[in-house]
Every structure is written in C-alpha cells, then in structure tokens.
Amino acid sequence: MYKNENIEIEVLNQISHVIVRQKNVSLLLKEVLDILYREIGLKRGTITLRRGNELYIEASHGLSDAEIKRGKYRIGEGITGQVALEHKPIIIPEISLEPGFLDRTQARASEREIAFICVPIIYEDNVIGTMSMDRVKSKNTDLQKDFNLLETVANIMADAVSVIFKEKEERDRLLEENRRLKLELDRNLRPANIVGNCSSMRSVYAMISQVADSMATVLIRGNSGTGKELVARAIHRASQRHSRPFIAVNCAALPENLIESELFGHEKGAFTGATARRTGRVEAADGGTIFLDEIGDLSQPMQVKLLRFLQERTFQRIGSNEERRVDVRILAATSLKLEEMMVESTFREDLYYRLNVFPIRLPDLKERRSDIMLLADYFLEKYNKLYNKSIKRISTPAINMMMAYHWPGNVRELENCVERAVLTANDDVIHGYNLPPSLQTGQATNTATIQNDINADFNTLVASFERELIVDALKLKRGNVAAVARHLRATTRIIHYKISKLNIEPDNYK
C-alpha cells in the first residue's frame, strides 16, 4: 500500500506537468521514472522504445551505463520482448523464480523478493515501447495497484512520446529537405565548366548566379592560372546572352599599337598596312559578351578610350568619324593590384570604378586544397581520353606530393603537371616520380639539395645551398617555420633571419 492514498493522482499530476514542459524524449522519460522513484519507491525502472525489430533502453532509473547498453531485446525475446509482441502486460511476482526472465542488463543477479511489472506503450494499436519497474516486495506491497498505475502512466506516455516523435520526424524531414534543396541549389549554381566544391568556390558560384542575368560590368580578380576566363564564360553561359557571341581579348598579348584596332576595328587605308576594312572585337561581340583579360596592362591612352566606350557604349573605327553603337556586356579580369597602380598613377581611377561594379575574387589553389584531388582526377580523365591512355589512379605518394606543394601557378600548373604525368606514366598508375621536379623534395627523391655551379663564388654557393635547403623544408612542412627549424635542427630565430636575408616567402608554401 502507498503511504498517501491519493498518490496516484499526485503522480499523474506531476507527470502531466513534465509532459507539457519537456520536449526532449529521453529527458521526459527520465523525469517520469524519477517521479515514480520519489513517490512510490520503485527500485529500478526502464522505458524501452522500438526501433525496427528491436527494443532499446531509452531511459532508466537504477541502472549503470554498462547495464543500459546491455539492455537490448528483439521483439518476442524475454519478458520485455514478449510484452511488445503480444501487446499485453505481464506481472512477475518473483523474478528469481521466473525462467523466462533474461536479466539482460545483469542488474539482478543475486536479488530475491523482487517483483517485476512490464506494460506495453501502445499508440494507434502499435507497440512503440515498453515500461517496466522492479518492486521490492513487502507485506504491504500491492502489485495490482502498482500495475494499474504503471499502465495508466504508459497510456499517457504513449500520446506524449508519439507527438514528440512526430515533431522530431517532421523536423528531421524538413532538415533533410533543406539539405537536399541546398545540394540541388549548389549543383544548379555550379557552372558545368568549373571544377571545385570548397566554400570559397561555392561563394564564387553564388556570385556568378547573382550577376549573370544583369548588364553589370564584372571585374574578375585573381592570380594567373586561377581560371578567370572560365568564370567569364560561366557568366556568359548563365546569362540571357548565352546564344550570342562571347569574344575574349587578352590585352597583355597585343602590342600597344594594335590594341585599339583589335578592339574597335579600322577603315581601309587608316594606317600603313590597313589594306581592308576590319571589324573590331567589340563590334563582333554585339548582342553578346566581350571579355577583356589582363585589363591592367592597357596603356594610359587606351584606358581613356575604353572608359569612353564603357560610359557611352559607342566607338569609332580607326580612320572613321562615324559613331557606332553596340549592345555588349563587358567582363574584365586582371591579376594585377589595380589599387596600387592607381596610387602610382599607372591605372585610371575613373576606369577602375567603371569596371569594379561587381568584383569577383578567385582564390589561389593553395587556398582550396580540398579541390586539388577533384581537379587532378578531372585532368586525369581529360588527358586519358586525349592521349588514349587508361591510367586508373594516382598513387598515395603522388597525392601527398600534390597536397604538400604550394602551386604558385595555380590550376593551370596543376593541369600541366597532370598532363606531364599522364605522358610519362608507363603503367596504369601515376607515381611520384612521374610528377615534375618542382614537386619533388629531397626526402621524396633521395637527392642532394644543391647542384654546384663551378663558376659561382663561395658566398653564392653557400647562399644557394641555404636557400634550397630552407625552401625544400618549407615544402615538406607546408610553410611552418617552427617545424622547419625543428626539421633542420636550428633555432626559429636563425631560420627567420635566413628567410628574411634570402627573401623567402613562407606563405607561398602553405
């Protein structure tokens, strides 16, 4: 018998408050068992939940972590599994005399005078778990009363647990849907002509998507070999002009006296050698996109003419006074630091602000190391087809060398590296020795760190030796100066001094 005759009402009242307040299933179930322990004095209590064809202990009172881990039951196995299988509660007056009691948790090995009550937790005719308690028997013990209370609690818990489970399932479904949509969006944003999945490249893809359908001038910034023209082509392909011409002009590759003619065209006889009228690149791109690569290499006079074209979208052919108007989207790119050039008055400030409407910065390859092997595999497949090879993989030492290298030439250097490796490979694997010498370290090749120049003086040889030694170590230790000092058995102060004296940039090797 309970000391308080109204204890059942008090227990149910406390549990109802917990159900309203607590939305975490495990914590809710644990608090319910704690209430039963405080109010009716159960010795042990467990609540199992069903996952597939098994029951797992989700909450307990009086069991250790090790005992909880052992508490797994298949449906139909032992008393707990039988309750779940038959949808019926079971009362065991003395567990030491019950052969069907498994004691899977091993918590009751030497106990006597212990009763066990187990009831199913049923929701919509389906067993979603079980609730059980161990009761120390005494002359006042009323197992039927305990059973009635436990069954009532289990019925209340069924509704609460199912609601929380449904909320969790809905939340998980929404999170999964959000993740799927995000992946689909990432796939849609990623241009087909660009390889890379690092966060910085995903930001680039997002910017391409944002600006593609506008008429805004885009300035693509990045070091040589980062893929500026690929981004320009991706912007054009994603725009409404994708079916119209895309004209690329490398401003650095054209002589100063030809750049104006190349861009705007000329009339016959405009200058010596102009034997026929020529249509310029700007006019050829009418309705489409013109990409001005290495814009920072333009001369000052050409910058003035380009600025006028950007403002008015009109131009004159050389040797003609006729104003011509074109509808063309302008994309520009540079690897130079235009801001410093403006300070030095080598690049016009007004042109800079005309170009810099929507800047996109491309990261160096050393900043996107997670993409190195994606790119390497892409180039491997490309040159396998080109050279009719069947190389299947890149060896682990070669991968390590690629990941350790600082790639000053960026993606273009990586592509050239893979092409060379494909050409020199004699089997179906790219090995470390197939990679260019620039990727090799003394540790990888077992070679000396210097080739002596017999024409050099002593100081030059020593400086060359020190430089090559430190650079080799920086490659190996990925630019970590402290690690280089330990590797070379020198102090960090000495290594810093030598790096400064020899004009070595450790950041280039990170």
Short mmCIF file of C-alpha atoms in Angstrom, two decimals:
data_model
loop_
_atom_site.label_atom_id
_atom_site.label_comp_id
_atom_site.label_asym_id
_atom_site.label_seq_id
_atom_site.Cartn_x
_atom_site.Cartn_y
_atom_site.Cartn_z
CA MET A 1 0.00 0.00 0.00
CA TYR A 2 1.11 3.61 -0.60
CA LYS A 3 1.58 5.90 2.39
CA ASN A 4 -0.56 8.53 0.68
CA GLU A 5 -3.87 7.12 -0.58
CA ASN A 6 -4.06 9.83 -3.25
CA ILE A 7 -0.54 9.14 -4.51
CA GLU A 8 -1.77 8.02 -7.92
CA ILE A 9 -3.39 11.41 -8.52
CA GLU A 10 -0.22 13.19 -7.34
CA VAL A 11 1.98 11.07 -9.64
CA LEU A 12 -0.25 11.70 -12.65
CA ASN A 13 -0.39 15.43 -11.87
CA GLN A 14 3.41 15.69 -11.74
CA ILE A 15 3.82 13.67 -14.95
CA SER A 16 1.28 15.88 -16.79
CA HIS A 17 3.34 18.96 -15.88
CA VAL A 18 6.51 17.30 -17.17
CA ILE A 19 4.81 16.36 -20.46
CA VAL A 20 3.75 19.97 -21.06
CA ARG A 21 7.20 21.37 -20.21
CA GLN A 22 9.68 18.81 -21.61
CA LYS A 23 10.03 18.26 -25.37
CA ASN A 24 13.12 16.05 -25.32
CA VAL A 25 12.02 12.39 -25.36
CA SER A 26 14.95 10.99 -23.33
CA LEU A 27 14.71 13.70 -20.65
CA LEU A 28 10.93 13.37 -20.48
CA LEU A 29 11.10 9.62 -19.90
CA LYS A 30 13.89 10.01 -17.32
CA GLU A 31 11.87 12.56 -15.34
CA VAL A 32 8.83 10.25 -15.35
CA LEU A 33 10.91 7.42 -13.84
CA ASP A 34 12.36 9.82 -11.26
CA ILE A 35 8.81 10.78 -10.22
CA LEU A 36 7.88 7.11 -9.79
CA TYR A 37 11.03 6.56 -7.72
CA ARG A 38 10.27 9.52 -5.42
CA GLU A 39 6.58 8.89 -4.98
CA ILE A 40 6.12 5.10 -4.96
CA GLY A 41 9.67 3.89 -4.29
CA LEU A 42 10.40 1.69 -7.31
CA LYS A 43 13.81 0.01 -7.10
CA ARG A 44 14.56 0.12 -10.79
CA GLY A 45 12.69 1.39 -13.81
CA THR A 46 13.24 1.24 -17.55
CA ILE A 47 11.47 2.59 -20.61
CA THR A 48 12.34 0.99 -23.93
CA LEU A 49 11.49 2.34 -27.37
CA ARG A 50 11.11 0.30 -30.51
CA ARG A 51 13.46 0.71 -33.44
CA GLY A 52 12.67 -1.72 -36.20
CA ASN A 53 12.51 -5.22 -34.71
CA GLU A 54 14.38 -4.37 -31.50
CA LEU A 55 13.75 -2.59 -28.21
CA TYR A 56 16.41 -0.27 -26.75
CA ILE A 57 16.50 1.27 -23.29
CA GLU A 58 15.80 4.97 -23.84
CA ALA A 59 15.58 5.96 -20.16
CA SER A 60 16.20 4.22 -16.85
CA HIS A 61 16.49 4.63 -13.12
CA GLY A 62 18.84 2.49 -11.05
CA LEU A 63 20.92 1.13 -13.96
CA SER A 64 24.53 1.91 -14.82
CA ASP A 65 25.63 2.93 -18.33
CA ALA A 66 27.06 -0.54 -18.91
CA GLU A 67 23.79 -2.18 -17.83
CA ILE A 68 21.82 0.14 -20.13
CA LYS A 69 23.98 -0.82 -23.11
CA ARG A 70 23.28 -4.50 -22.48
CA GLY A 71 19.52 -3.87 -22.37
CA LYS A 72 18.57 -4.70 -25.98
CA TYR A 73 15.73 -7.10 -26.80
CA ARG A 74 14.37 -8.48 -30.01
CA ILE A 75 10.57 -8.49 -30.32
CA GLY A 76 9.39 -11.69 -28.61
CA GLU A 77 12.65 -12.18 -26.68
CA GLY A 78 12.37 -12.45 -22.88
CA ILE A 79 9.61 -10.86 -20.82
CA THR A 80 10.10 -7.38 -22.31
CA GLY A 81 10.09 -8.70 -25.89
CA GLN A 82 7.05 -10.85 -25.14
CA VAL A 83 5.09 -7.84 -23.83
CA ALA A 84 5.90 -5.95 -27.04
CA LEU A 85 4.97 -8.94 -29.23
CA GLU A 86 1.65 -9.77 -27.53
CA HIS A 87 0.58 -6.19 -26.69
CA LYS A 88 -0.19 -7.45 -23.17
CA PRO A 89 1.28 -6.52 -19.75
CA ILE A 90 2.99 -9.08 -17.52
CA ILE A 91 3.40 -9.21 -13.73
CA ILE A 92 6.23 -11.42 -12.33
CA PRO A 93 5.74 -11.80 -8.55
CA GLU A 94 9.28 -13.17 -8.03
CA ILE A 95 11.86 -12.71 -10.77
CA SER A 96 14.29 -15.25 -9.26
CA LEU A 97 11.71 -17.97 -9.90
CA GLU A 98 10.80 -16.95 -13.45
CA PRO A 99 12.73 -18.94 -16.13
CA GLY A 100 11.67 -16.54 -18.90
CA PHE A 101 13.28 -13.58 -17.20
CA LEU A 102 16.58 -12.93 -19.08
CA ASP A 103 18.12 -10.26 -16.83
CA ARG A 104 19.88 -8.99 -19.95
CA THR A 105 21.18 -5.96 -18.02
CA GLN A 106 22.71 -8.28 -15.35
CA ALA A 107 21.46 -5.92 -12.63
CA ARG A 108 19.56 -8.55 -10.60
CA ALA A 109 21.95 -11.49 -10.44
CA SER A 110 21.68 -12.24 -6.68
CA GLU A 111 18.49 -10.44 -5.72
CA ARG A 112 15.47 -12.02 -4.03
CA GLU A 113 11.98 -10.79 -3.13
CA ILE A 114 11.85 -8.58 -6.22
CA ALA A 115 8.71 -8.32 -8.36
CA PHE A 116 8.74 -7.15 -11.98
CA ILE A 117 5.95 -5.38 -13.83
CA CYS A 118 6.14 -4.64 -17.57
CA VAL A 119 3.44 -2.91 -19.63
CA PRO A 120 3.37 -2.04 -23.36
CA ILE A 121 3.37 1.56 -24.58
CA ILE A 122 0.76 1.47 -27.34
CA TYR A 123 -0.12 4.18 -29.83
CA GLU A 124 -2.75 3.63 -32.52
CA ASP A 125 -2.64 -0.16 -31.95
CA ASN A 126 1.13 -0.26 -32.44
CA VAL A 127 3.61 -1.00 -29.66
CA ILE A 128 6.17 1.82 -29.68
CA GLY A 129 7.93 0.65 -26.49
CA THR A 130 7.58 -0.82 -23.04
CA MET A 131 7.65 0.48 -19.48
CA SER A 132 8.80 -1.69 -16.58
CA MET A 133 9.68 -1.46 -12.91
CA ASP A 134 11.29 -3.60 -10.21
CA ARG A 135 9.45 -3.58 -6.89
CA VAL A 136 10.86 -4.74 -3.56
CA LYS A 137 8.15 -6.92 -2.02
CA SER A 138 6.88 -6.40 1.49
CA LYS A 139 3.74 -7.28 3.37
CA ASN A 140 2.14 -4.00 2.21
CA THR A 141 3.07 -4.41 -1.44
CA ASP A 142 0.04 -4.27 -3.75
CA LEU A 143 1.31 -5.36 -7.17
CA GLN A 144 -2.09 -4.91 -8.77
CA LYS A 145 -2.20 -1.29 -7.66
CA ASP A 146 1.36 -0.77 -8.98
CA PHE A 147 0.33 -2.39 -12.23
CA ASN A 148 -2.74 -0.14 -12.63
CA LEU A 149 -0.67 2.99 -12.02
CA LEU A 150 2.10 1.89 -14.42
CA GLU A 151 -0.44 1.05 -17.14
CA THR A 152 -2.07 4.48 -16.75
CA VAL A 153 1.28 6.22 -16.93
CA ALA A 154 2.20 4.19 -20.04
CA ASN A 155 -1.05 5.21 -21.75
CA ILE A 156 -0.35 8.89 -21.02
CA MET A 157 3.23 8.49 -22.17
CA ALA A 158 2.16 6.89 -25.46
CA ASP A 159 0.41 10.05 -26.65
CA ALA A 160 3.21 12.33 -25.44
CA VAL A 161 6.03 10.23 -26.93
CA SER A 162 4.24 9.83 -30.26
CA VAL A 163 3.63 13.58 -30.55
CA ILE A 164 7.27 14.34 -29.78
CA PHE A 165 8.38 11.63 -32.23
CA LYS A 166 6.14 13.08 -34.94
CA GLU A 167 7.53 16.56 -34.28
CA LYS A 168 11.06 15.17 -34.44
CA GLU A 169 10.32 13.24 -37.63
CA GLU A 170 8.82 16.37 -39.19
CA ARG A 171 11.82 18.44 -38.09
CA ASP A 172 14.22 15.79 -39.45
CA ARG A 173 12.23 15.66 -42.68
CA LEU A 174 12.40 19.43 -43.06
CA LEU A 175 16.13 19.44 -42.30
CA GLU A 176 16.69 16.67 -44.84
CA GLU A 177 14.57 18.52 -47.39
CA ASN A 178 16.53 21.69 -46.69
CA ARG A 179 19.81 19.79 -47.10
CA ARG A 180 18.60 18.22 -50.34
CA LEU A 181 17.44 21.55 -51.74
CA LYS A 182 20.72 23.15 -50.74
CA LEU A 183 22.68 20.42 -52.53
CA GLU A 184 20.43 20.76 -55.56
CA LEU A 185 20.89 24.53 -55.49
CA ASP A 186 24.66 24.08 -55.21
CA ARG A 187 24.58 21.73 -58.21
CA ASN A 188 22.48 24.21 -60.19
CA LEU A 189 24.73 27.11 -59.21
CA ARG A 190 27.95 25.27 -60.07
CA PRO A 191 28.89 26.01 -63.67
CA ALA A 192 29.47 22.93 -65.81
CA ASN A 193 32.87 24.19 -66.95
CA ILE A 194 34.35 24.72 -63.46
CA VAL A 195 35.53 22.00 -61.05
CA GLY A 196 35.59 22.68 -57.32
CA ASN A 197 33.45 22.28 -54.22
CA CYS A 198 35.28 24.23 -51.48
CA SER A 199 33.46 27.01 -49.63
CA SER A 200 35.31 29.81 -51.42
CA MET A 201 34.37 28.39 -54.83
CA ARG A 202 30.75 27.93 -53.77
CA SER A 203 30.76 31.65 -52.94
CA VAL A 204 32.07 32.33 -56.46
CA TYR A 205 29.27 30.18 -57.95
CA ALA A 206 26.69 32.14 -55.94
CA MET A 207 28.08 35.45 -57.23
CA ILE A 208 28.04 34.15 -60.81
CA SER A 209 24.37 33.25 -60.38
CA GLN A 210 23.56 36.66 -58.89
CA VAL A 211 25.19 38.74 -61.62
CA ALA A 212 24.72 36.59 -64.73
CA ASP A 213 21.35 37.97 -65.89
CA SER A 214 22.22 41.61 -65.27
CA MET A 215 24.08 44.09 -67.51
CA ALA A 216 26.53 44.94 -64.69
CA THR A 217 30.22 45.09 -65.55
CA VAL A 218 32.13 42.38 -63.71
CA LEU A 219 35.78 42.64 -62.65
CA ILE A 220 37.26 39.20 -62.04
CA ARG A 221 40.31 39.30 -59.78
CA GLY A 222 42.79 36.51 -59.21
CA ASN A 223 46.34 35.41 -59.79
CA SER A 224 47.47 33.82 -63.03
CA GLY A 225 46.08 30.33 -63.57
CA THR A 226 43.09 30.62 -61.20
CA GLY A 227 40.51 30.32 -64.01
CA LYS A 228 39.34 33.89 -64.65
CA GLU A 229 38.30 33.20 -68.24
CA LEU A 230 36.34 30.12 -67.15
CA VAL A 231 34.37 32.31 -64.74
CA ALA A 232 33.76 34.86 -67.51
CA ARG A 233 32.46 32.10 -69.80
CA ALA A 234 30.29 30.75 -66.98
CA ILE A 235 28.73 34.21 -66.50
CA HIS A 236 28.03 34.43 -70.25
CA ARG A 237 26.53 30.93 -70.41
CA ALA A 238 24.23 31.65 -67.45
CA SER A 239 23.03 34.94 -68.95
CA GLN A 240 20.29 35.60 -71.49
CA ARG A 241 23.06 36.34 -74.00
CA HIS A 242 24.31 32.74 -73.94
CA SER A 243 23.31 32.16 -77.59
CA ARG A 244 25.18 35.26 -78.76
CA PRO A 245 28.95 35.68 -79.25
CA PHE A 246 31.49 35.51 -76.43
CA ILE A 247 34.66 37.33 -77.53
CA ALA A 248 37.81 37.10 -75.39
CA VAL A 249 40.61 39.65 -75.77
CA ASN A 250 43.94 39.26 -73.96
CA CYS A 251 45.07 42.86 -73.54
CA ALA A 252 48.56 41.79 -72.43
CA ALA A 253 49.16 39.72 -75.57
CA LEU A 254 48.53 42.54 -78.06
CA PRO A 255 51.10 45.22 -78.94
CA GLU A 256 50.13 48.72 -77.85
CA ASN A 257 49.88 49.97 -81.46
CA LEU A 258 47.42 47.18 -82.37
CA ILE A 259 45.14 47.03 -79.34
CA GLU A 260 42.83 49.86 -80.48
CA SER A 261 42.46 48.36 -83.96
CA GLU A 262 41.85 44.94 -82.43
CA LEU A 263 39.10 46.27 -80.16
CA PHE A 264 37.38 48.87 -82.33
CA GLY A 265 38.44 47.93 -85.89
CA HIS A 266 39.74 50.20 -88.66
CA GLU A 267 38.85 51.50 -92.08
CA LYS A 268 40.78 50.73 -95.25
CA GLY A 269 43.85 52.99 -95.52
CA ALA A 270 43.59 54.17 -91.89
CA PHE A 271 47.29 53.41 -91.42
CA THR A 272 50.14 51.70 -93.22
CA GLY A 273 49.18 48.08 -93.84
CA ALA A 274 45.42 48.68 -93.45
CA THR A 275 44.56 47.24 -96.87
CA ALA A 276 40.96 46.41 -95.97
CA ARG A 277 38.25 47.37 -93.53
CA ARG A 278 38.44 45.38 -90.31
CA THR A 279 35.62 44.75 -87.82
CA GLY A 280 36.82 45.07 -84.24
CA ARG A 281 36.22 42.63 -81.40
CA VAL A 282 33.72 44.98 -79.75
CA GLU A 283 31.58 45.07 -82.89
CA ALA A 284 31.88 41.31 -83.34
CA ALA A 285 30.53 40.84 -79.80
CA ASP A 286 27.38 42.92 -80.48
CA GLY A 287 24.46 41.35 -78.63
CA GLY A 288 26.80 39.14 -76.64
CA THR A 289 29.73 39.49 -74.23
CA ILE A 290 33.27 40.78 -74.56
CA PHE A 291 35.87 39.62 -72.05
CA LEU A 292 38.88 41.88 -71.55
CA ASP A 293 41.58 39.79 -69.90
CA GLU A 294 44.55 41.41 -68.13
CA ILE A 295 42.90 44.83 -68.27
CA GLY A 296 45.63 46.25 -66.06
CA ASP A 297 48.14 46.01 -68.93
CA LEU A 298 46.37 48.63 -71.05
CA SER A 299 48.30 51.85 -71.78
CA GLN A 300 47.02 55.15 -70.44
CA PRO A 301 45.75 56.40 -73.85
CA MET A 302 43.89 53.11 -74.39
CA GLN A 303 42.42 53.34 -70.90
CA VAL A 304 40.87 56.71 -71.84
CA LYS A 305 39.26 55.25 -74.98
CA LEU A 306 37.98 52.21 -73.11
CA LEU A 307 36.49 54.48 -70.42
CA ARG A 308 34.55 56.41 -73.06
CA PHE A 309 33.27 53.17 -74.54
CA LEU A 310 32.17 51.93 -71.10
CA GLN A 311 30.27 55.16 -70.49
CA GLU A 312 28.60 55.60 -73.87
CA ARG A 313 28.68 52.12 -75.43
CA THR A 314 29.76 53.87 -78.64
CA PHE A 315 33.06 53.81 -80.53
CA GLN A 316 34.75 54.90 -83.75
CA ARG A 317 36.78 52.68 -86.03
CA ILE A 318 40.30 53.98 -86.65
CA GLY A 319 40.15 56.23 -89.71
CA SER A 320 36.41 56.89 -89.36
CA ASN A 321 34.37 59.69 -87.77
CA GLU A 322 31.19 57.61 -87.64
CA GLU A 323 29.91 56.83 -84.14
CA ARG A 324 28.89 53.20 -83.84
CA ARG A 325 26.74 51.84 -81.03
CA VAL A 326 26.77 48.26 -79.81
CA ASP A 327 24.82 46.28 -77.21
CA VAL A 328 27.54 44.34 -75.46
CA ARG A 329 28.13 43.02 -71.94
CA ILE A 330 31.61 43.80 -70.61
CA LEU A 331 33.57 41.46 -68.36
CA ALA A 332 37.13 42.25 -67.34
CA ALA A 333 39.87 40.44 -65.47
CA THR A 334 43.26 41.17 -64.01
CA SER A 335 45.94 39.57 -61.90
CA LEU A 336 47.47 42.95 -61.04
CA LYS A 337 46.87 45.06 -57.93
CA LEU A 338 44.91 47.90 -59.52
CA GLU A 339 44.64 49.84 -56.27
CA GLU A 340 48.42 50.12 -56.04
CA MET A 341 48.56 51.06 -59.73
CA MET A 342 46.10 53.91 -59.10
CA VAL A 343 48.36 55.25 -56.34
CA GLU A 344 51.26 55.09 -58.81
CA SER A 345 49.08 56.79 -61.49
CA THR A 346 49.51 53.89 -63.94
CA PHE A 347 45.81 52.98 -63.90
CA ARG A 348 42.98 55.47 -64.13
CA GLU A 349 40.81 55.77 -61.05
CA ASP A 350 37.66 56.57 -63.04
CA LEU A 351 38.17 53.48 -65.20
CA TYR A 352 38.71 51.35 -62.10
CA TYR A 353 35.33 52.40 -60.65
CA ARG A 354 33.63 51.82 -64.01
CA LEU A 355 35.00 48.28 -64.11
CA ASN A 356 34.65 47.42 -60.43
CA VAL A 357 30.83 47.37 -60.37
CA PHE A 358 30.66 43.70 -59.35
CA PRO A 359 34.03 42.28 -58.30
CA ILE A 360 34.62 38.52 -58.07
CA ARG A 361 37.83 37.30 -56.45
CA LEU A 362 39.13 33.84 -57.33
CA PRO A 363 41.15 32.03 -54.65
CA ASP A 364 44.61 30.61 -55.29
CA LEU A 365 44.79 26.83 -55.48
CA LYS A 366 46.72 26.72 -52.19
CA GLU A 367 43.59 28.24 -50.57
CA ARG A 368 41.36 25.46 -51.89
CA ARG A 369 43.33 22.30 -51.05
CA SER A 370 40.17 20.21 -50.76
CA ASP A 371 39.70 20.74 -54.51
CA ILE A 372 43.21 19.65 -55.55
CA MET A 373 42.36 15.98 -55.98
CA LEU A 374 38.99 16.77 -57.62
CA LEU A 375 40.86 18.82 -60.19
CA ALA A 376 43.61 16.21 -60.55
CA ASP A 377 41.04 13.47 -61.23
CA TYR A 378 39.26 15.72 -63.75
CA PHE A 379 42.50 16.44 -65.63
CA LEU A 380 43.49 12.75 -65.43
CA GLU A 381 40.25 11.78 -67.17
CA LYS A 382 40.70 14.57 -69.73
CA TYR A 383 44.23 13.56 -70.73
CA ASN A 384 43.45 9.86 -70.59
CA LYS A 385 40.98 10.50 -73.44
CA LEU A 386 43.28 12.91 -75.26
CA TYR A 387 46.30 10.59 -75.28
CA ASN A 388 44.36 7.31 -75.40
CA LYS A 389 45.67 6.17 -72.02
CA SER A 390 43.97 4.08 -69.34
CA ILE A 391 45.54 5.37 -66.11
CA LYS A 392 43.24 4.36 -63.27
CA ARG A 393 44.56 6.19 -60.22
CA ILE A 394 47.14 8.45 -58.62
CA SER A 395 49.42 6.78 -56.08
CA THR A 396 49.43 7.83 -52.42
CA PRO A 397 52.99 9.29 -52.54
CA ALA A 398 51.99 11.34 -55.61
CA ILE A 399 48.86 12.55 -53.83
CA ASN A 400 50.93 13.55 -50.79
CA MET A 401 53.34 15.47 -53.02
CA MET A 402 50.44 17.29 -54.71
CA MET A 403 48.85 18.19 -51.39
CA ALA A 404 52.15 19.43 -49.93
CA TYR A 405 53.05 21.63 -52.91
CA HIS A 406 52.21 25.35 -52.84
CA TRP A 407 51.10 25.64 -56.52
CA PRO A 408 52.32 29.13 -57.45
CA GLY A 409 50.92 28.57 -60.97
CA ASN A 410 47.53 27.59 -59.54
CA VAL A 411 45.09 25.40 -61.53
CA ARG A 412 46.99 25.88 -64.78
CA GLU A 413 50.15 24.49 -63.18
CA LEU A 414 48.21 21.53 -61.78
CA GLU A 415 46.77 20.78 -65.22
CA ASN A 416 50.23 20.88 -66.80
CA CYS A 417 51.54 18.67 -64.00
CA VAL A 418 48.84 16.01 -64.60
CA GLU A 419 49.33 16.16 -68.38
CA ARG A 420 53.07 15.53 -67.95
CA ALA A 421 52.38 12.69 -65.53
CA VAL A 422 49.95 11.04 -67.98
CA LEU A 423 52.52 11.27 -70.77
CA THR A 424 55.37 9.82 -68.67
CA ALA A 425 53.39 7.06 -66.91
CA ASN A 426 54.34 3.56 -68.04
CA ASP A 427 51.58 1.67 -66.24
CA ASP A 428 48.03 2.41 -65.04
CA VAL A 429 49.16 4.44 -62.01
CA ILE A 430 50.66 7.92 -61.69
CA HIS A 431 53.63 7.64 -59.33
CA GLY A 432 55.55 10.34 -57.51
CA TYR A 433 58.42 10.13 -60.00
CA ASN A 434 56.01 10.99 -62.83
CA LEU A 435 55.47 14.44 -61.34
CA PRO A 436 57.60 17.47 -62.33
CA PRO A 437 60.84 18.21 -60.42
CA SER A 438 59.22 21.29 -58.83
CA LEU A 439 57.02 18.98 -56.75
CA GLN A 440 59.88 16.76 -55.63
CA THR A 441 61.55 17.10 -52.23
CA GLY A 442 64.85 15.68 -51.12
CA GLN A 443 63.02 13.32 -48.80
CA ALA A 444 60.89 12.00 -51.68
CA THR A 445 63.68 11.57 -54.19
CA ASN A 446 66.74 10.86 -52.01
CA THR A 447 68.68 13.52 -53.94
CA ALA A 448 71.10 16.20 -52.84
CA THR A 449 69.72 19.66 -52.12
CA ILE A 450 72.06 21.54 -54.45
CA GLN A 451 73.84 21.19 -57.72
CA ASN A 452 77.14 23.01 -57.50
CA ASP A 453 77.90 25.69 -60.05
CA ILE A 454 81.66 25.66 -60.52
CA ASN A 455 81.56 29.27 -61.73
CA ALA A 456 79.91 30.61 -58.56
CA ASP A 457 81.91 32.10 -55.69
CA PHE A 458 81.87 30.66 -52.19
CA ASN A 459 79.27 33.06 -50.72
CA THR A 460 76.89 32.49 -53.63
CA LEU A 461 77.18 28.72 -53.25
CA VAL A 462 76.52 28.93 -49.51
CA ALA A 463 73.51 31.21 -50.01
CA SER A 464 72.18 28.94 -52.76
CA PHE A 465 72.63 25.90 -50.56
CA GLU A 466 70.87 27.58 -47.61
CA ARG A 467 68.01 28.81 -49.80
CA GLU A 468 67.40 25.44 -51.42
CA LEU A 469 67.65 23.69 -48.06
CA ILE A 470 65.12 26.03 -46.43
CA VAL A 471 62.74 26.00 -49.43
CA ASP A 472 62.84 22.19 -49.52
CA ALA A 473 61.98 22.09 -45.81
CA LEU A 474 59.21 24.67 -46.26
CA LYS A 475 57.66 22.48 -48.97
CA LEU A 476 57.86 19.47 -46.67
CA LYS A 477 56.44 21.31 -43.64
CA ARG A 478 53.89 23.36 -45.62
CA GLY A 479 55.34 26.75 -44.70
CA ASN A 480 55.51 26.14 -40.93
CA VAL A 481 58.72 27.96 -39.88
CA ALA A 482 58.83 26.39 -36.42
CA ALA A 483 58.53 22.91 -37.94
CA VAL A 484 61.25 23.80 -40.46
CA ALA A 485 63.55 24.86 -37.61
CA ARG A 486 62.99 21.53 -35.85
CA HIS A 487 63.48 19.62 -39.10
CA LEU A 488 66.79 21.40 -39.81
CA ARG A 489 67.86 21.24 -36.14
CA ALA A 490 68.20 25.01 -35.94
CA THR A 491 66.57 27.69 -33.81
CA THR A 492 63.47 29.51 -35.03
CA ARG A 493 65.35 32.82 -34.74
CA ILE A 494 68.07 31.65 -37.14
CA ILE A 495 65.54 30.34 -39.67
CA HIS A 496 63.60 33.63 -39.55
CA TYR A 497 66.86 35.53 -40.08
CA LYS A 498 67.83 33.38 -43.08
CA ILE A 499 64.32 33.62 -44.57
CA SER A 500 64.49 37.40 -44.35
CA LYS A 501 68.04 37.58 -45.72
CA LEU A 502 67.29 35.24 -48.64
CA ASN A 503 63.90 36.89 -49.44
CA ILE A 504 61.94 33.66 -48.97
CA GLU A 505 58.16 33.89 -48.50
CA PRO A 506 56.98 31.04 -46.20
CA ASP A 507 53.32 31.82 -47.01
CA ASN A 508 53.92 30.66 -50.58
CA TYR A 509 54.47 27.12 -49.30
CA LYS A 510 51.41 26.80 -47.03
#
